[in-house]
Short mmCIF file of C-alpha atoms in Angstrom, two decimals:
data_model
loop_
_atom_site.label_atom_id
_atom_site.label_comp_id
_atom_site.label_asym_id
_atom_site.label_seq_id
_atom_site.Cartn_x
_atom_site.Cartn_y
_atom_site.Cartn_z
CA UNK A 8 -62.96 55.56 -30.05
CA UNK A 9 -61.28 57.49 -32.54
CA UNK A 10 -63.21 60.56 -30.48
CA UNK A 11 -61.55 59.51 -26.93
CA UNK A 12 -58.68 61.73 -26.21
CA UNK A 13 -56.94 58.89 -23.75
CA UNK A 14 -53.90 61.30 -22.40
CA UNK A 15 -57.23 63.69 -21.44
CA UNK A 16 -59.19 61.42 -20.51
CA UNK A 17 -59.87 60.77 -16.96
CA UNK A 18 -59.37 56.75 -15.61
CA UNK A 19 -58.86 54.89 -12.51
CA UNK A 20 -54.91 55.34 -11.11
CA UNK A 21 -54.36 52.32 -9.81
CA UNK A 22 -50.94 51.86 -8.11
CA UNK A 23 -49.51 54.53 -9.66
CA UNK A 24 -50.27 57.06 -6.74
CA UNK A 25 -47.88 55.47 -4.14
CA UNK A 26 -45.29 57.04 -4.51
CA UNK A 27 -46.49 60.40 -3.60
CA UNK A 28 -47.94 58.24 -0.11
CA UNK A 29 -44.92 56.99 0.91
CA UNK A 30 -43.47 60.46 -0.61
CA UNK A 31 -45.44 62.51 2.81
CA UNK A 32 -44.99 59.85 4.89
CA UNK A 33 -40.71 59.60 4.12
CA UNK A 34 -40.74 63.78 4.70
CA UNK A 35 -43.54 63.79 7.71
CA UNK A 36 -41.11 61.40 9.71
CA UNK A 37 -44.06 59.29 9.62
CA UNK A 38 -41.81 56.21 7.86
CA UNK A 39 -38.27 55.87 6.38
CA UNK A 40 -37.46 53.30 3.30
CA UNK A 41 -35.89 50.73 6.63
CA UNK A 42 -39.35 50.78 8.54
CA UNK A 43 -40.93 47.66 8.30
CA UNK A 44 -45.02 47.41 7.32
CA UNK A 45 -46.95 44.23 8.53
CA UNK A 46 -48.21 42.60 5.30
CA UNK A 47 -51.18 40.67 6.01
CA UNK A 48 -54.68 40.38 6.65
CA UNK A 49 -56.33 43.95 7.30
CA UNK A 50 -59.83 45.22 8.02
CA UNK A 51 -61.02 48.98 8.26
CA UNK A 52 -63.94 49.87 9.50
CA UNK A 53 -65.01 53.00 7.49
CA UNK A 54 -68.82 53.76 8.79
CA UNK A 55 -70.29 52.22 5.58
CA UNK A 56 -68.78 48.55 6.25
CA UNK A 57 -65.74 46.76 6.59
CA UNK A 58 -62.97 47.77 4.32
CA UNK A 59 -60.43 45.10 3.35
CA UNK A 60 -57.72 46.11 0.57
CA UNK A 61 -55.58 43.16 -1.16
CA UNK A 62 -52.66 42.54 -2.62
CA UNK A 63 -52.54 42.02 -6.45
CA UNK A 64 -51.27 38.58 -6.14
CA UNK A 65 -53.37 36.36 -3.62
CA UNK A 66 -50.92 36.24 -0.79
CA UNK A 67 -48.83 38.32 2.08
CA UNK A 68 -44.86 38.43 2.64
CA UNK A 69 -45.47 39.44 6.29
CA UNK A 70 -43.61 42.42 7.88
CA UNK A 71 -41.60 44.34 5.09
CA UNK A 72 -39.42 47.21 4.74
CA UNK A 73 -41.18 50.61 3.35
CA UNK A 74 -38.55 49.80 0.28
CA UNK A 75 -39.79 46.54 -0.55
CA UNK A 76 -43.38 47.73 -0.16
CA UNK A 77 -43.75 50.31 -2.32
CA UNK A 78 -41.32 48.83 -5.13
CA UNK A 79 -43.11 45.68 -4.83
CA UNK A 80 -46.56 47.46 -4.99
CA UNK A 81 -47.96 45.52 -1.91
CA UNK A 82 -51.84 47.35 -1.62
CA UNK A 83 -52.16 46.35 1.98
CA UNK A 84 -48.49 48.12 3.46
CA UNK A 85 -50.21 51.48 1.16
CA UNK A 86 -53.37 51.22 3.06
CA UNK A 87 -51.61 51.17 6.65
CA UNK A 88 -49.33 54.35 5.61
CA UNK A 89 -52.41 55.83 4.25
CA UNK A 90 -54.02 55.06 7.57
CA UNK A 91 -50.89 56.61 9.04
CA UNK A 92 -51.13 59.75 7.10
CA UNK A 93 -55.49 60.32 6.83
CA UNK A 94 -56.78 60.19 4.05
CA UNK A 95 -57.55 64.04 4.01
CA UNK A 96 -54.24 64.97 4.30
CA UNK A 97 -53.14 62.73 1.51
CA UNK A 98 -55.82 63.61 -0.88
CA UNK A 99 -54.49 67.40 -0.33
CA UNK A 100 -51.13 66.31 -0.99
CA UNK A 101 -52.03 64.80 -4.41
CA UNK A 102 -54.18 68.23 -5.04
CA UNK A 103 -50.89 70.25 -4.63
CA UNK A 104 -49.18 68.05 -6.89
CA UNK A 105 -51.40 68.62 -10.05
CA UNK A 106 -54.30 66.04 -9.54
CA UNK A 107 -56.58 68.60 -10.05
CA UNK A 108 -59.66 65.75 -10.94
CA UNK A 109 -59.75 65.00 -7.60
CA UNK A 110 -62.68 66.86 -6.84
CA UNK A 111 -64.45 65.68 -3.77
CA UNK A 112 -62.89 65.49 -0.17
CA UNK A 113 -60.00 62.63 1.43
CA UNK A 114 -62.86 61.09 3.54
CA UNK A 115 -64.78 60.62 0.53
CA UNK A 116 -62.13 58.45 -1.53
CA UNK A 117 -61.69 56.90 1.76
CA UNK A 118 -58.71 54.61 2.06
CA UNK A 119 -59.34 53.36 -1.39
CA UNK A 120 -57.40 56.22 -2.23
CA UNK A 121 -53.63 55.03 -1.39
CA UNK A 122 -54.55 52.13 -4.03
CA UNK A 123 -55.65 54.80 -6.55
CA UNK A 124 -59.28 54.58 -6.61
CA UNK A 125 -59.48 58.15 -8.35
CA UNK A 126 -59.75 59.58 -11.58
CA UNK A 127 -56.54 60.75 -13.37
CA UNK A 128 -55.40 61.78 -16.71
CA UNK A 129 -52.30 60.88 -18.26
CA UNK A 130 -51.25 64.26 -18.43
CA UNK A 131 -51.35 65.16 -14.85
CA UNK A 132 -50.14 61.88 -14.00
CA UNK A 133 -47.00 62.30 -16.46
CA UNK A 134 -46.50 65.78 -14.65
CA UNK A 135 -46.71 64.92 -10.86
CA UNK A 136 -43.67 61.82 -11.85
CA UNK A 137 -42.18 65.09 -13.81
CA UNK A 138 -42.22 66.95 -10.47
CA UNK A 139 -40.59 64.03 -8.80
CA UNK A 140 -38.17 63.85 -11.38
CA UNK A 141 -37.22 67.52 -10.58
CA UNK A 142 -36.66 66.82 -6.54
CA UNK A 143 -40.42 67.47 -5.89
CA UNK A 144 -40.72 70.90 -7.47
CA UNK A 145 -44.04 71.34 -9.99
CA UNK A 146 -43.74 73.64 -12.82
CA UNK A 147 -46.72 73.99 -15.48
CA UNK A 148 -45.76 71.72 -19.08
CA UNK A 149 -45.65 73.93 -22.13
CA UNK A 150 -47.07 72.57 -25.04
CA UNK A 151 -44.15 74.02 -27.53
CA UNK A 152 -40.07 73.36 -26.04
CA UNK A 153 -38.36 76.69 -24.82
CA UNK A 154 -42.05 78.57 -25.48
CA UNK A 155 -42.69 79.90 -21.93
CA UNK A 156 -46.22 81.93 -23.46
CA UNK A 157 -47.01 78.95 -26.18
CA UNK A 158 -50.73 78.43 -26.15
CA UNK A 159 -52.40 75.87 -24.19
CA UNK A 160 -53.87 72.80 -26.36
CA UNK A 161 -56.65 71.97 -23.79
CA UNK A 162 -58.16 73.68 -20.49
CA UNK A 163 -60.56 71.85 -18.75
CA UNK A 164 -61.14 68.06 -17.58
CA UNK A 165 -58.05 66.08 -17.90
CA UNK A 166 -55.70 69.22 -18.77
CA UNK A 167 -57.44 71.21 -15.61
CA UNK A 168 -54.27 72.69 -14.16
CA UNK A 169 -51.68 71.40 -16.01
CA UNK A 170 -50.51 74.02 -18.05
CA UNK A 171 -51.01 77.28 -15.47
CA UNK A 172 -50.43 77.30 -11.88
CA UNK A 173 -47.31 78.67 -10.20
CA UNK A 174 -44.08 76.73 -9.42
CA UNK A 175 -44.29 75.36 -6.08
CA UNK A 176 -42.90 72.99 -3.78
CA UNK A 177 -44.72 70.05 -3.22
CA UNK A 178 -42.31 67.42 -1.79
CA UNK A 179 -38.29 68.13 -0.32
CA UNK A 180 -35.68 67.57 -2.11
CA UNK A 181 -34.90 64.64 0.33
CA UNK A 182 -38.40 62.42 -0.08
CA UNK A 183 -38.22 62.48 -3.55
CA UNK A 184 -34.43 61.21 -3.86
CA UNK A 185 -35.63 58.39 -1.48
CA UNK A 186 -38.83 57.59 -3.40
CA UNK A 187 -36.89 57.77 -6.66
CA UNK A 188 -34.01 55.42 -5.09
CA UNK A 189 -36.72 52.93 -4.28
CA UNK A 190 -38.11 53.09 -7.76
CA UNK A 191 -35.09 52.41 -9.71
CA UNK A 192 -34.45 49.15 -6.77
CA UNK A 193 -34.45 46.11 -8.65
CA UNK A 194 -33.60 44.00 -5.75
CA UNK A 195 -36.84 45.95 -3.67
CA UNK A 196 -39.23 45.39 -6.56
CA UNK A 197 -37.96 41.48 -7.09
CA UNK A 198 -40.29 39.51 -5.10
CA UNK A 199 -42.88 40.98 -6.99
CA UNK A 200 -41.80 41.42 -10.87
CA UNK A 201 -38.21 39.64 -10.57
CA UNK A 202 -34.93 40.72 -10.92
CA UNK A 203 -35.13 41.28 -14.80
CA UNK A 204 -38.37 42.51 -16.21
CA UNK A 205 -39.40 46.08 -18.20
CA UNK A 206 -38.20 48.49 -15.55
CA UNK A 207 -35.13 46.69 -15.02
CA UNK A 208 -32.93 49.53 -17.25
CA UNK A 209 -29.59 49.49 -18.14
CA UNK A 210 -29.32 52.94 -17.00
CA UNK A 211 -30.93 54.50 -14.38
CA UNK A 212 -34.56 54.93 -14.29
CA UNK A 213 -37.52 55.28 -11.55
CA UNK A 214 -40.40 53.65 -12.80
CA UNK A 215 -44.13 52.58 -11.33
CA UNK A 216 -46.61 50.68 -12.77
CA UNK A 217 -50.60 50.18 -12.08
CA UNK A 218 -53.05 48.29 -12.95
CA UNK A 219 -57.25 49.64 -12.00
CA UNK A 220 -60.22 47.72 -10.37
CA UNK A 221 -61.11 44.98 -13.46
CA UNK A 222 -57.81 46.01 -15.02
CA UNK A 223 -59.41 48.84 -17.30
CA UNK A 224 -56.29 50.70 -17.12
CA UNK A 225 -53.30 49.83 -16.85
CA UNK A 226 -50.51 52.24 -16.52
CA UNK A 227 -46.31 52.84 -16.85
CA UNK A 228 -45.52 56.16 -15.39
CA UNK A 229 -40.93 56.98 -15.06
CA UNK A 230 -38.01 58.96 -15.51
CA UNK A 231 -34.24 58.93 -16.03
CA UNK A 232 -32.43 61.91 -15.59
CA UNK A 233 -33.63 63.55 -18.56
CA UNK A 234 -36.93 61.90 -19.98
CA UNK A 235 -39.82 61.53 -18.00
CA UNK A 236 -42.18 59.09 -19.90
CA UNK A 237 -45.54 57.89 -18.73
CA UNK A 238 -48.25 55.18 -20.39
CA UNK A 239 -51.84 54.18 -20.29
CA UNK A 240 -53.36 50.78 -21.67
CA UNK A 241 -56.31 50.05 -21.97
CA UNK A 242 -59.31 50.61 -24.08
CA UNK A 243 -61.21 53.69 -25.14
CA UNK A 244 -64.84 52.61 -23.60
CA UNK A 245 -63.73 51.45 -20.45
CA UNK A 246 -64.43 48.12 -20.58
CA UNK A 247 -61.67 45.40 -18.85
CA UNK A 248 -58.66 43.42 -20.69
CA UNK A 249 -58.21 39.98 -19.54
CA UNK A 250 -55.06 38.93 -17.85
CA UNK A 251 -52.95 42.69 -19.05
CA UNK A 252 -51.39 44.79 -16.16
CA UNK A 253 -49.15 47.21 -15.43
CA UNK A 254 -46.24 45.60 -15.93
CA UNK A 255 -47.58 44.00 -19.20
CA UNK A 256 -49.25 46.18 -20.76
CA UNK A 257 -48.15 49.63 -20.38
CA UNK A 258 -44.76 48.78 -19.11
CA UNK A 259 -43.30 47.30 -22.40
CA UNK A 260 -44.30 50.60 -23.66
CA UNK A 261 -43.06 52.59 -21.76
CA UNK A 262 -39.57 50.42 -22.46
CA UNK A 263 -39.61 51.35 -25.82
CA UNK A 264 -39.74 54.97 -25.70
CA UNK A 265 -37.34 55.50 -22.72
CA UNK A 266 -34.82 53.28 -25.01
CA UNK A 267 -35.75 55.07 -27.76
CA UNK A 268 -34.92 58.50 -25.95
CA UNK A 269 -32.28 57.65 -24.23
CA UNK A 270 -30.80 56.57 -27.36
CA UNK A 271 -30.74 59.74 -29.11
CA UNK A 272 -30.73 60.18 -33.02
CA UNK A 273 -28.19 58.74 -35.63
CA UNK A 274 -28.67 62.26 -36.96
CA UNK A 275 -27.01 63.57 -33.75
CA UNK A 276 -29.72 66.35 -33.24
CA UNK A 277 -31.07 64.24 -30.01
CA UNK A 278 -27.94 63.43 -27.57
CA UNK A 279 -27.63 60.13 -26.10
CA UNK A 280 -27.89 60.17 -22.50
CA UNK A 281 -26.17 57.72 -19.71
CA UNK A 282 -28.35 59.31 -17.30
CA UNK A 283 -26.49 58.36 -14.49
CA UNK A 284 -27.30 57.54 -10.73
CA UNK A 285 -28.13 61.17 -8.73
CA UNK A 286 -26.92 61.96 -6.01
CA UNK A 287 -28.59 62.18 -2.31
CA UNK A 288 -29.44 65.86 -1.24
CA UNK A 289 -28.26 66.96 2.35
CA UNK A 290 -30.84 66.11 5.12
CA UNK A 291 -30.84 62.21 4.06
#
């Protein structure tokens, strides 16, 4: 286990890919945050049999808004959204967002791509959420702050494409704002997580959790106006955990780190951050 780099290891993404799905749907005007999506039993013919996604909790909520579906991480509405867009279109958007680990095409992943069946690294995920925090504009990471030509710590597998590549726009500023606004909306996620959870920060922050199949991996990624933090929790061997989901495993770590960053340092070398809600860009 000591030889496994948890930052660059490729793990199943779970629900952490849903914000990119809804951002693309908002951008294409296929949905708005107020659009209603049916959360009810669904069976899709994939050519290899029926694909019947289920929610994390064994119940369905009927007609819900896209805002509630994303904030509450409902699986069936996410799959219905992917049916609107098509797996190949979403796959291309994920590749543009820096997920170079998606080697197969969208049809290979199928509709399960909406629920994060693809393997990604924590490093790729952190930079993709950083892209949302920066209004939909992707830029490569720097290993040393302030040094554009700092040495790259790695280039392969989970590091592929993260430290190189040209800056480019992935999402419109409007779609990135809408997704951020939803992920910061404690009322929208209350039906799933309650009003008070590890994601309910006293400052503005947008966050999303994810749990992979058999609870092998759980994630929490999110950002304030200044900092982006991504956390993976699991066993280095890949063995399942027992009753540990993103909200109970990774989210507490995410919150502790984010609070520490927002507080600043006693010496003043890292100033305290207020993190007020962002203003809506033109076109909302």
